[in-house]
Coordinates of C-alpha atoms in Angstrom, one line a residue:
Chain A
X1 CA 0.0 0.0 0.0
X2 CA 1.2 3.6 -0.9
X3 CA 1.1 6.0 2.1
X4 CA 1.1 9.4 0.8
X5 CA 4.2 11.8 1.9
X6 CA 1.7 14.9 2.9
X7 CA -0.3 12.1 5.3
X8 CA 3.0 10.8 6.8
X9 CA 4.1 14.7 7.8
X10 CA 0.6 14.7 9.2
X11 CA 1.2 11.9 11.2
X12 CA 4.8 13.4 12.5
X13 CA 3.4 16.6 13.8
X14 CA 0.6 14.6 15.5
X15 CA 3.2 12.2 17.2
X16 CA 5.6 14.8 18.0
X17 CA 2.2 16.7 20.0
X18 CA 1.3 13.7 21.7
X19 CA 4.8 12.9 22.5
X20 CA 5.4 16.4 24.2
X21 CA 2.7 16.0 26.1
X22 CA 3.4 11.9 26.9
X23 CA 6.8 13.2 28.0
X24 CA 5.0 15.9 30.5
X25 CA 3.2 13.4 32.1
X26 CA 6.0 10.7 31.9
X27 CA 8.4 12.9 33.3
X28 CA 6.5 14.2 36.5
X29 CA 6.8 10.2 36.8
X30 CA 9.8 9.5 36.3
X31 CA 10.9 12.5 38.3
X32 CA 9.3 10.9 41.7
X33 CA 10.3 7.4 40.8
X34 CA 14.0 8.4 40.5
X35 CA 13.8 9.8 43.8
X36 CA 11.6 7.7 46.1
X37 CA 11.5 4.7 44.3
X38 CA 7.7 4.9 44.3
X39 CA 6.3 3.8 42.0
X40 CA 2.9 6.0 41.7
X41 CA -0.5 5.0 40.2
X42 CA -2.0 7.8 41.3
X43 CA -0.6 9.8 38.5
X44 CA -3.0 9.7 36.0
X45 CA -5.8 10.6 38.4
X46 CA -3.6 14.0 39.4
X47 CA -3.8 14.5 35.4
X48 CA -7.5 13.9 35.6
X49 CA -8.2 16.3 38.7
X50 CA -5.5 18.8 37.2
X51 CA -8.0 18.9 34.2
X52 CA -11.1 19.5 36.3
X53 CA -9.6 22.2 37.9
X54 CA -8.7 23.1 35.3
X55 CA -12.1 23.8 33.9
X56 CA -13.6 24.9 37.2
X57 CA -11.1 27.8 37.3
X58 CA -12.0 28.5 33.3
X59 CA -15.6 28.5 34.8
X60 CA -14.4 31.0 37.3
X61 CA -12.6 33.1 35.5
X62 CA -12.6 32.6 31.6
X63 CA -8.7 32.8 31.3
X64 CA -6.9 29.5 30.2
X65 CA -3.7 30.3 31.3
X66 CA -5.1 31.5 35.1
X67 CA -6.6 27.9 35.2
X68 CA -3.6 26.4 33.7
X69 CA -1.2 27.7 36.8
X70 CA -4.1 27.4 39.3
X71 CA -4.5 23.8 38.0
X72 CA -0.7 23.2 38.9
X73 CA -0.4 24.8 41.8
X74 CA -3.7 23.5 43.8
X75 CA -3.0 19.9 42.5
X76 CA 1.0 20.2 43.4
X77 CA -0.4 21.0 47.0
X78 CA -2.5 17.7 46.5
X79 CA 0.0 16.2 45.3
X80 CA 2.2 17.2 48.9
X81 CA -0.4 16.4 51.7
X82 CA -1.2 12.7 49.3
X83 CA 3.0 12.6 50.2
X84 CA 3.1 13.3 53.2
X85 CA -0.6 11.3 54.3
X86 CA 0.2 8.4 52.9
X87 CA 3.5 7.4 51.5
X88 CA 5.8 9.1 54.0
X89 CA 4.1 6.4 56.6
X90 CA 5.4 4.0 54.2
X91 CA 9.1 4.9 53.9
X92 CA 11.2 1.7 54.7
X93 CA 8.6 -1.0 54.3
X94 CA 8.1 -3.4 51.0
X95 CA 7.9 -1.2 47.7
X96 CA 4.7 -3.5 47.1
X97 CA 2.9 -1.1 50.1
X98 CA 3.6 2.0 48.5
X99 CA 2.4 0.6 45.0
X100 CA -0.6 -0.6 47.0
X101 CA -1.0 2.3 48.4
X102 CA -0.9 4.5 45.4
X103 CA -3.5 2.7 43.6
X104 CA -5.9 3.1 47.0
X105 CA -5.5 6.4 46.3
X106 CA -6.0 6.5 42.5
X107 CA -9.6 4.7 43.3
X108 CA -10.4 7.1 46.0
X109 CA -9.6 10.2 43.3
X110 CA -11.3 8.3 40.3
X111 CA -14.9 7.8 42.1
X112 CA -14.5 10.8 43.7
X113 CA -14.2 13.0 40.6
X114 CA -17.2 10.1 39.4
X115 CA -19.5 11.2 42.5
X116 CA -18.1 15.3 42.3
X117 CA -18.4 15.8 38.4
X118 CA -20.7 12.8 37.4
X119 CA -20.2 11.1 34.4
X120 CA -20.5 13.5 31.6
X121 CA -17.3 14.9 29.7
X122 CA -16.7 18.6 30.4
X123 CA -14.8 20.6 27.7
X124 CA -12.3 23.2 28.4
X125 CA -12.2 25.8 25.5
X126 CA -9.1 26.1 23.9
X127 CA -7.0 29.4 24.3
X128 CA -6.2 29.5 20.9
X129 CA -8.3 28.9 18.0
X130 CA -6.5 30.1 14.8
X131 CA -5.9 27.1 12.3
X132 CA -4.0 26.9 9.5
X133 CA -3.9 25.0 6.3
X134 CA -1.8 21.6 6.8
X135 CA -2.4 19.5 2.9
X136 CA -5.4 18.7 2.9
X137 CA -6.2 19.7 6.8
X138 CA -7.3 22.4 8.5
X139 CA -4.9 21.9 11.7
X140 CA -5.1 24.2 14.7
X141 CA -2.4 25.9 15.9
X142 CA -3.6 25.0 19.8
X143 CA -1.9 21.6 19.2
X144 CA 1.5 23.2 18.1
X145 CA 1.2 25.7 21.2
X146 CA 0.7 22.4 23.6
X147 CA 3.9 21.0 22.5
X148 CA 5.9 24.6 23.3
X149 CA 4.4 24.4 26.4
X150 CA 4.9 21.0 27.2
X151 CA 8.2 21.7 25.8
X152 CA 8.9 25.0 27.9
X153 CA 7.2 23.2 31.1
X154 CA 10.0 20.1 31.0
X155 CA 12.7 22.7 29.8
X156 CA 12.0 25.2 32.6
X157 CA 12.7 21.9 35.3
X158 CA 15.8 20.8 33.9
X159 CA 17.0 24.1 34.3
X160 CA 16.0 23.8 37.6
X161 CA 17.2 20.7 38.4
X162 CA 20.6 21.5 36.6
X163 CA 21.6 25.2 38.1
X164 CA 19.5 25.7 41.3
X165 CA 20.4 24.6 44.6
X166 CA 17.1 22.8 45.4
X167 CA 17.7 21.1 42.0
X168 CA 21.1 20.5 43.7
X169 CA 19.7 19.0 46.3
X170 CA 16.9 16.7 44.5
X171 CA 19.9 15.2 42.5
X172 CA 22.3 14.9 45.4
X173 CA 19.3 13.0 47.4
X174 CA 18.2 10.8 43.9
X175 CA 22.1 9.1 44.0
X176 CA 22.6 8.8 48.1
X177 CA 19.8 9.9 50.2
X178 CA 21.9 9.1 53.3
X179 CA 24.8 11.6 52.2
X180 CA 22.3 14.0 51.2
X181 CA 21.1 14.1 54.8
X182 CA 24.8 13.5 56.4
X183 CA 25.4 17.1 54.0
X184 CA 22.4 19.0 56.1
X185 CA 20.1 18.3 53.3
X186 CA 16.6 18.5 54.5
X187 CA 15.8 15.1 52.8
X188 CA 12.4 15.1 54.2
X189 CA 11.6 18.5 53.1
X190 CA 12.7 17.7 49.5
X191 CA 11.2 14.5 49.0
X192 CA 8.0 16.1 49.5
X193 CA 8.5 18.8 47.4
X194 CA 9.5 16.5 44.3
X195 CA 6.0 14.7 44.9
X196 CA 4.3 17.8 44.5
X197 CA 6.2 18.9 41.4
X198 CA 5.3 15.8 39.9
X199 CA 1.7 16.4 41.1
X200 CA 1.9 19.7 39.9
X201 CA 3.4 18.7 35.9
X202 CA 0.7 15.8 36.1
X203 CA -2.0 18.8 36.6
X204 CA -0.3 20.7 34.1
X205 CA -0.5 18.4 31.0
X206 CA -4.2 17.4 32.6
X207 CA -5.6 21.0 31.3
X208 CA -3.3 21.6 28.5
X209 CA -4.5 17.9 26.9
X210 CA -8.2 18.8 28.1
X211 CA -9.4 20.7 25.1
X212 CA -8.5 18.0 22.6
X213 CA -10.4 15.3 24.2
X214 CA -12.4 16.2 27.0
X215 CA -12.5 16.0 30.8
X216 CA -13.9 12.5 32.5
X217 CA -12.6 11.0 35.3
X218 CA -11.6 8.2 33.6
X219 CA -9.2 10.2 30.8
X220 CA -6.4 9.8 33.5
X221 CA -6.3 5.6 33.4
X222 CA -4.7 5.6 29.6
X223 CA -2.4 7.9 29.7
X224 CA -0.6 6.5 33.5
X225 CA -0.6 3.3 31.1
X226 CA 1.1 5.2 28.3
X227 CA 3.1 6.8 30.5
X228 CA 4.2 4.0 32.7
X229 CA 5.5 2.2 29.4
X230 CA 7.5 5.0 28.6
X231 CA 9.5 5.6 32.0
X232 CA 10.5 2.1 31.5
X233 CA 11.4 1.9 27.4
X234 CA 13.3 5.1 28.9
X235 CA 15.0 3.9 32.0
X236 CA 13.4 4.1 34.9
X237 CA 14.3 7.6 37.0
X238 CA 15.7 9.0 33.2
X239 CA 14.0 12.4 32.7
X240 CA 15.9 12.9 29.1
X241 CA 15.7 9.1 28.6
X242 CA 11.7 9.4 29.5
X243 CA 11.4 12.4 27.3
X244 CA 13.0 10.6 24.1
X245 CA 10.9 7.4 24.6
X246 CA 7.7 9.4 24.8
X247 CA 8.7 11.1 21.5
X248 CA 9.7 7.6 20.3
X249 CA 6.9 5.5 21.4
X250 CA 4.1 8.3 20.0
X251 CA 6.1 8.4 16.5
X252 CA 5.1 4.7 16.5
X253 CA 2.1 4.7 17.5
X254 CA 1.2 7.7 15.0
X255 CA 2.8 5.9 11.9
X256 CA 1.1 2.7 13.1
X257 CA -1.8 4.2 12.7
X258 CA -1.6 4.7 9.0
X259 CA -2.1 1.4 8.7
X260 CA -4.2 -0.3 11.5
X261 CA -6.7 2.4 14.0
X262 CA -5.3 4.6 16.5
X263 CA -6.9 1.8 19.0
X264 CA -5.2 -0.8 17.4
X265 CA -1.8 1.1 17.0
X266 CA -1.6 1.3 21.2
X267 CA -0.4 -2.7 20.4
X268 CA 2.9 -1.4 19.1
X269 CA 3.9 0.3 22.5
X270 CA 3.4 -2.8 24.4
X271 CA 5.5 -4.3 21.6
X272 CA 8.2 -1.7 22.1
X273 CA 7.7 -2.3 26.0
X274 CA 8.2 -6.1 25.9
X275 CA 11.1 -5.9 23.4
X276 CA 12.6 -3.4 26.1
X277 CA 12.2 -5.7 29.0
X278 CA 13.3 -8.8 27.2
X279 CA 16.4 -7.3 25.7
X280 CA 17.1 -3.6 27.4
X281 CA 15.6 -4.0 30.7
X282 CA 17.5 -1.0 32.1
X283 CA 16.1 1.3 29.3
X284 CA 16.1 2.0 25.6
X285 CA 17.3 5.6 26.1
X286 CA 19.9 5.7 29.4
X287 CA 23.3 6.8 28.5
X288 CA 25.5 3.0 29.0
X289 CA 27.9 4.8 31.5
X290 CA 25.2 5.7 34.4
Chain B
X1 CA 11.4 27.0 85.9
X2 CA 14.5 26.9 87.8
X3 CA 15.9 30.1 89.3
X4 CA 18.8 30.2 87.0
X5 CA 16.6 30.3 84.2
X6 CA 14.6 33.8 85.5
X7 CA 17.9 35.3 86.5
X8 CA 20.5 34.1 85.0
X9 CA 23.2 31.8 86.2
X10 CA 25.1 33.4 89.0
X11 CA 28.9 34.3 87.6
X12 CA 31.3 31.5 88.1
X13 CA 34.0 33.2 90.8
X14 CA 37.2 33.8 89.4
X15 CA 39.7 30.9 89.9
X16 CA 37.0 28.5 90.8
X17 CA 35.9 28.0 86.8
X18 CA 34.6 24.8 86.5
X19 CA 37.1 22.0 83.3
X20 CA 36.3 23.4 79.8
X21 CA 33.0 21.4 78.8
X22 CA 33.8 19.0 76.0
X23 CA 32.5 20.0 72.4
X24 CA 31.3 16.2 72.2
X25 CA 30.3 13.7 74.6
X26 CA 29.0 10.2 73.7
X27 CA 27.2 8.7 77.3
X28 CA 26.6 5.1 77.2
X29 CA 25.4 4.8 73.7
X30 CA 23.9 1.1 73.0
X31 CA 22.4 0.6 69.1
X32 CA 21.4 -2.3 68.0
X33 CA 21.5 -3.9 64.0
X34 CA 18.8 -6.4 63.9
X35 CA 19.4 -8.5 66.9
X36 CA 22.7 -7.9 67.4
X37 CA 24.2 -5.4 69.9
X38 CA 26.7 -3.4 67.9
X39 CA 27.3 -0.8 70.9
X40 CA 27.1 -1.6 74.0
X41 CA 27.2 1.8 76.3
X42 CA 30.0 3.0 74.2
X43 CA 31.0 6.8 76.0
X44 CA 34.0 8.8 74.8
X45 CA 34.5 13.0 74.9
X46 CA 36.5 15.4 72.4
X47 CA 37.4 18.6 73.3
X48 CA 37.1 21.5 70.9
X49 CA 40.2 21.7 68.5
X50 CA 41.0 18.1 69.8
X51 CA 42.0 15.2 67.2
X52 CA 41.0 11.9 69.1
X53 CA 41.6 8.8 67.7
X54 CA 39.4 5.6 67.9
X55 CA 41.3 2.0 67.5
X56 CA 40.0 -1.3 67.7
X57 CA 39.2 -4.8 65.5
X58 CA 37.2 -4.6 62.7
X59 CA 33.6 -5.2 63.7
X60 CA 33.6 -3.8 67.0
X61 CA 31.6 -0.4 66.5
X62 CA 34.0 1.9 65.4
X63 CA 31.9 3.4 62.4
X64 CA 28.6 2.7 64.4
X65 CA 29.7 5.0 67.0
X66 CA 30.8 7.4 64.5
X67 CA 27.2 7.1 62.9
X68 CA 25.5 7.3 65.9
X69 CA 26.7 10.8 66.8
X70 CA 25.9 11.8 63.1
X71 CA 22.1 10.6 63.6
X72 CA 22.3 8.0 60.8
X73 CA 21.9 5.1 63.6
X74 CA 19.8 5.9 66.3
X75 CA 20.8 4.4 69.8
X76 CA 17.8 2.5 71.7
X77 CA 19.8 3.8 74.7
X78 CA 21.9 6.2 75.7
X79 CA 23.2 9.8 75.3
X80 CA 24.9 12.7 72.5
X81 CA 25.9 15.6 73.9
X82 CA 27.5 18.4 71.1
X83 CA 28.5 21.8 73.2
X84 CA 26.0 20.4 75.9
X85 CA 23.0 19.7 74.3
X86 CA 21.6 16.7 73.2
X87 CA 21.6 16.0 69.8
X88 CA 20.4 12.4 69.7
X89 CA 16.7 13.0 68.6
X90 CA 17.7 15.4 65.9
X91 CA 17.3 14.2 62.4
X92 CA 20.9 13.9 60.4
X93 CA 20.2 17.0 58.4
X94 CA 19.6 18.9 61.1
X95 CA 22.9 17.1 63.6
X96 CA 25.3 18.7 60.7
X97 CA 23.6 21.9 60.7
X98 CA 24.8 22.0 64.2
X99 CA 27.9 21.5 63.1
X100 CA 29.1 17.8 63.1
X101 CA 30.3 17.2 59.5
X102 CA 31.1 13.3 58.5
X103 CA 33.1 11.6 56.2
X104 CA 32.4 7.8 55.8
X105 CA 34.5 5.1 55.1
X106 CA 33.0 4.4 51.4
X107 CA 33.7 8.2 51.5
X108 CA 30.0 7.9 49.3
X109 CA 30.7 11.4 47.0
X110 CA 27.5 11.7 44.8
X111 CA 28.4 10.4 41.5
X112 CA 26.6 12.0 38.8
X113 CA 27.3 15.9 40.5
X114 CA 30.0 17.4 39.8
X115 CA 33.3 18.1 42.1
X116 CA 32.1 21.3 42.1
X117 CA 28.4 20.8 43.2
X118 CA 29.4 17.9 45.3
X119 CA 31.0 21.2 47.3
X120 CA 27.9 23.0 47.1
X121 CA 25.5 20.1 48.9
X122 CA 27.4 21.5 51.7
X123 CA 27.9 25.3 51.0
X124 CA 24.3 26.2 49.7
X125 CA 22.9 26.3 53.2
X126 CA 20.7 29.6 54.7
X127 CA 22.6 32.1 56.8
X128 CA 26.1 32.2 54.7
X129 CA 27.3 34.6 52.3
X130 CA 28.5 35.1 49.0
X131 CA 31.2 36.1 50.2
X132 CA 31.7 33.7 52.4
X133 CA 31.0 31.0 50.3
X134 CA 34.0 31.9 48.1
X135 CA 36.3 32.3 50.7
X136 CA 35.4 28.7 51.5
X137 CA 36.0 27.5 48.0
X138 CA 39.4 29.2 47.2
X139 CA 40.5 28.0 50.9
X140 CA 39.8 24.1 50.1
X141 CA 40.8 24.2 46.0
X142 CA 44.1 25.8 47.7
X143 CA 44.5 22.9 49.5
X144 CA 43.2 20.6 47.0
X145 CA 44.6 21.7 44.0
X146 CA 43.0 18.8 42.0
X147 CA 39.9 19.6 43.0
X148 CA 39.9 22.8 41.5
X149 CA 41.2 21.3 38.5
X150 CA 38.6 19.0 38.0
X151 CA 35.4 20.9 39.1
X152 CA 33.2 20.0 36.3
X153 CA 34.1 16.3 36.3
X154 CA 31.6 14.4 37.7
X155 CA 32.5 13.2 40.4
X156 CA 32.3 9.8 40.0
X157 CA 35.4 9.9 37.7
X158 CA 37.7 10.8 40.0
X159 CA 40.3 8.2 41.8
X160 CA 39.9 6.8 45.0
X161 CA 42.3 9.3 46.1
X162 CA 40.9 12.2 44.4
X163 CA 37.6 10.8 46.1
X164 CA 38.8 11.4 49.5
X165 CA 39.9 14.3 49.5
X166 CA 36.6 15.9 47.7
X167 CA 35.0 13.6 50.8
X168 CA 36.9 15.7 52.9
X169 CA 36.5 19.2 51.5
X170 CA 32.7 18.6 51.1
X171 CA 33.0 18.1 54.6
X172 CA 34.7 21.2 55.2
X173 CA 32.3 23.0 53.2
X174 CA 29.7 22.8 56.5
X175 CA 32.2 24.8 58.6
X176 CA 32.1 22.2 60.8
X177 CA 33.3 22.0 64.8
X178 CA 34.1 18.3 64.4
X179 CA 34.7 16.2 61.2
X180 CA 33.8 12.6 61.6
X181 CA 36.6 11.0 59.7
X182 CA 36.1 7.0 59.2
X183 CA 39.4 5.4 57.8
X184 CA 40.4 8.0 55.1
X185 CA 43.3 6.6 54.5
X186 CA 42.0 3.1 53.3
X187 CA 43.0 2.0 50.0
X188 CA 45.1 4.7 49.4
X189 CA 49.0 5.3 48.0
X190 CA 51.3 6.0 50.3
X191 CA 51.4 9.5 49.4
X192 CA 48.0 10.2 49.7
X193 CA 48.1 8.8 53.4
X194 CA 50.7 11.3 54.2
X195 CA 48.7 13.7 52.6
X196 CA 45.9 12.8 54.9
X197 CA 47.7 13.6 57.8
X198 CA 48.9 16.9 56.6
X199 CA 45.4 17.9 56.6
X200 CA 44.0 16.9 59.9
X201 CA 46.9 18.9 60.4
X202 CA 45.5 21.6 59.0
X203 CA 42.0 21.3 60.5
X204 CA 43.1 21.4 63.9
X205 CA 44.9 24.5 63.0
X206 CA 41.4 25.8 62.6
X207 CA 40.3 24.7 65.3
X208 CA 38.1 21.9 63.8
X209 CA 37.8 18.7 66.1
X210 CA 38.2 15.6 64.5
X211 CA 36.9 11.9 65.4
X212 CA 39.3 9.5 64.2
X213 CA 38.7 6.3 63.0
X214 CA 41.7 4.5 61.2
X215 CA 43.4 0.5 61.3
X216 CA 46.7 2.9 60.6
X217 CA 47.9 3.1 64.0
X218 CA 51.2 5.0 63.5
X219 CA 48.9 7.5 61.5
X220 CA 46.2 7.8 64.1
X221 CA 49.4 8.0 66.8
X222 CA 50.8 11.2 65.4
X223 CA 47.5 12.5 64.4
X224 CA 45.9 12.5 67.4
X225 CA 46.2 13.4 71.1
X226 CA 44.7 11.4 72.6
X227 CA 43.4 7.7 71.8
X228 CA 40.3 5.6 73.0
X229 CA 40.5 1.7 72.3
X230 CA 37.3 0.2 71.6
X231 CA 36.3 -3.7 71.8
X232 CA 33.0 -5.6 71.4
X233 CA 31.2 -2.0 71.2
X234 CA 32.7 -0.5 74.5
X235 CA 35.6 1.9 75.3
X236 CA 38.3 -0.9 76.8
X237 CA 40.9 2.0 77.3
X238 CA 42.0 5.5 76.8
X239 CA 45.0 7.0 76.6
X240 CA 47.3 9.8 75.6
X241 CA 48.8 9.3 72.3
X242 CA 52.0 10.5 73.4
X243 CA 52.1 7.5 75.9
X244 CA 51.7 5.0 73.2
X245 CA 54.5 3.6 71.1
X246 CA 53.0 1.6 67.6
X247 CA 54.6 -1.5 69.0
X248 CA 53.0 -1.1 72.4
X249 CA 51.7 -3.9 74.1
X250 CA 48.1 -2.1 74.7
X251 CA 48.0 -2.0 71.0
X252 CA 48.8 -5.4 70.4
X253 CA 45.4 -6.4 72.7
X254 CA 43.3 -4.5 71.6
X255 CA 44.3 -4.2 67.7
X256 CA 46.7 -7.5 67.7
X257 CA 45.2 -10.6 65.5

């Protein structure tokens, strides 16, 4: 079968969006995983509330970009008291509590959104409704804005984590956590604080993803999934490995789905994520000498 | 509320002062791993500016008592006293905030930092200045030439030696009043164990205390003024160092195989 060059372009800006916004979510993942070793299926629901408030703020206020930041900021606070509730209890036991745990609290978040928002889909109006002519499509320019953002959003915390001191100190405590203490690091205090900056960037992709497909409280469960596949295809605790495998894994899927449909195209990143485990288990994308 | 708290201790008369109060004191410390005892009521003192070695056996507590008094093992029993207050319920952060810097025996420098930000886990703290911070810098790369060399290698590239001595400095980086010190010289060239010694030299020319534990004895002899000997996780002996010879035979029990 021929696949025309205009519809494959199509397909490359389409995976490149979705992979920005994969490697948001992946990375707010990957970011408390490398840390904490938790492994936390409660993402996707902090996606998923960040989305509804999200679209209660835009109720509130009309401006997109007050509900994206009040999105962040009230689920990062979530985010911190979910931390400090229910996993810091946790610290030393079996990793299989903390899993267990997380996915308590993922159920708990899920019904309640069910029972708070009922089971309709809410929209949240994009910002930014110009299109422009793509081939044969009329392709809005929204999409290209969400993968700058998503973009900006990830570049901003590398920078952070790279030249600040509190990135200093996440780092430090990611490779020794004793040493980081022993150096008057306030461990405690920063673990906490990475959980709600991966609350917060779960929130953020939440309402920038919203207008494309709508809020439910079930929108969260396939893209933990997603992201869980990537964090591993990328090494676990990898931010640039995550980031590359979300571009990666959404280039498949996209092509695949010149083919097969986009449901059916979801079978190639299992693929990927079996051939990974089988072959690569410590990551497609992690630099050998780590 | 005890008088002396309303008004004021009454001045100490002249002549009468009561012995300098140790910067550190260590009362009866017991910590258990598992089962096992590790310390039994281990107690042992240094006094501010004072280099005190710690000898014994492998396996009999050294680096337990030296990760005791950092907080990183806390005793089911017993007491930490740093410039007479306890410190035994404080977190680890907040015990080298206090002052208590240590250096372990794995010397554990954070791999994927850099030599310089490996410095700064210890210099970025609240209350210290710009200024300050620099001064700190130039004073250690002076002494550690290499480390200045190197401080954009990460440092899990450097040598063991090179290791050590960025273990150390990232210590110094606290402005500590005691440096734990847990065998820095293991594994190391000859040179570099000289090199050691030259600067616990140097840090109690500043007045920095340091708690040393080494199997070197006729390092730990000229380092230190005085020496405790420890077996089965209890102080056995103490000593001056300049009473000891390395071929003494209180060495021999307590260190001989």
């Amino acid at each position: 079968m021929e696949i025309p060059l205009d519809q494959i372009l199509i397909q490359t800006i389409n995976g490149i969006v979705t992979g920005m916004i994969l490697a948001l979510v992946a990375s707010g993942l990957t970011l408390i995983f490398g840390i904490m070793d938790v492994v936390n299926f409660a993402h996707g629901e902090l996606f998923m509330l960040g989305a509804y408030v999200g679209v209660l703020t835009l109720a509130a206020t009309g401006d997109f970009w007050i509900a994206l930041i009040v999105a962040t900021l009230a689920i990062a606070l979530l985010g911190a008291l979910i931390y400090l509730t229910t996993l810091r209890p946790l610290i030393g036991r079996d990793p299989l509590t903390t899993i267990l745990a997380t996915f308590g609290v993922s159920l708990v978040l899920q019904n309640f959104a069910l029972w708070q928002f009922g089971p309709v889909a809410r929209k949240i109006q994009e910002p930014i409704t110009g299109h422009f002519q793509l081939f044969y499509l009329d392709y809005p320019y929204y999409r290209l804005a969400i993968a700058g953002l998503a973009a900006a959003i990830i570049g901003g915390l590398w920078l952070f984590l790279k030249f600040g001191t509190y990135g200093i100190w996440i780092r430090a405590t990611t490779q020794d956590r004793v040493m980081a203490q022993a150096m008057g690091i306030p461990v405690p205090w920063v673990l906490t604080a990475v959980f709600a900056i991966g609350s917060g960037m779960a929130a953020a992709s939440g309402v920038l993803f919203g207008p494309l497909v709508g809020v439910n409280s079930q929108m969260g469960t396939s893209w933990v999934l997603r992201a869980f596949i990537v964090v591993v295809v990328g090494g676990m605790g990898s931010l640039s490995g995550s980031i590359a495998a979300a571009i990666f894994i959404s280039l498949l899927e996209a092509y695949a789905s010149l083919w097969v449909s986009p449901a059916q195209a979801v079978i190639v990143s299992f693929i990927v994520l079996i051939l990974t485990l089988l072959f690569r288990p410590t990551g497609l994308f992690v630099p050998t000498a780590r | 509320m005890s008088i002396d708290a309303i008004i004021g201790p009454a001045p100490a008369p002249p002549l009468a002062r009561q012995p300098e109060e140790p910067l550190l004191k260590v009362e009866g410390v017991h910590t258990y791993y598992g089962k096992s005892h590790i310390l039994d009521g281990v107690s042992l003192e240094v006094g501010r500016g004072e280099v005190v070695g710690l000898l014994g056996r492998n396996g009999v507590g050294k680096s337990t008592t030296l990760k005791a008094i950092a907080g990183l093992v806390h005793p089911s029993q017993g007491e930490v006293l740093f410039e007479g207050s306890s410190i035994v319920h404080l977190p680890p952060h907040r015990v080298a905030r206090v002052g208590i810097a240590y250096v372990p025996e794995e010397r554990r420098i954070f791999p994927l930092l850099t030599v310089l930000e490996n410095l700064r886990t210890g210099l970025d703290r609240g209350g210290i200045t710009k200024a300050r911070k620099t001064e700190l810098l130039d004073k250690v790369y002076a002494y550690f030439p290499v480390l200045a060399e190197r401080r954009n290698q990460a440092g899990g590239t450097l040598s063991g030696g090179e290791q050590q001595m960025l273990a150390i400095a990232r210590a110094m980086m606290l402005e500590p009043k005691i440096i734990l010190l847990d065998e820095p010289t293991e594994g190391l060239m000859p040179r570099m164990v000289s090199q050691i010694l030259e600067i616990i030299g140097v840090l109690r020319g500043e007045g920095v205390a340091v708690l040393l534990v080494e199997q070197n004895v006729p390092l730990t002899l000229e380092a230190s003024r005085r020496i405790y000997f420890i077996e089965k996780g209890v102080v056995r002996h103490h000593a001056l160092a300049s009473e000891l010879q390395v071929n003494d035979p209180v060495i021999h029990q307590y260190l001989g195989v």
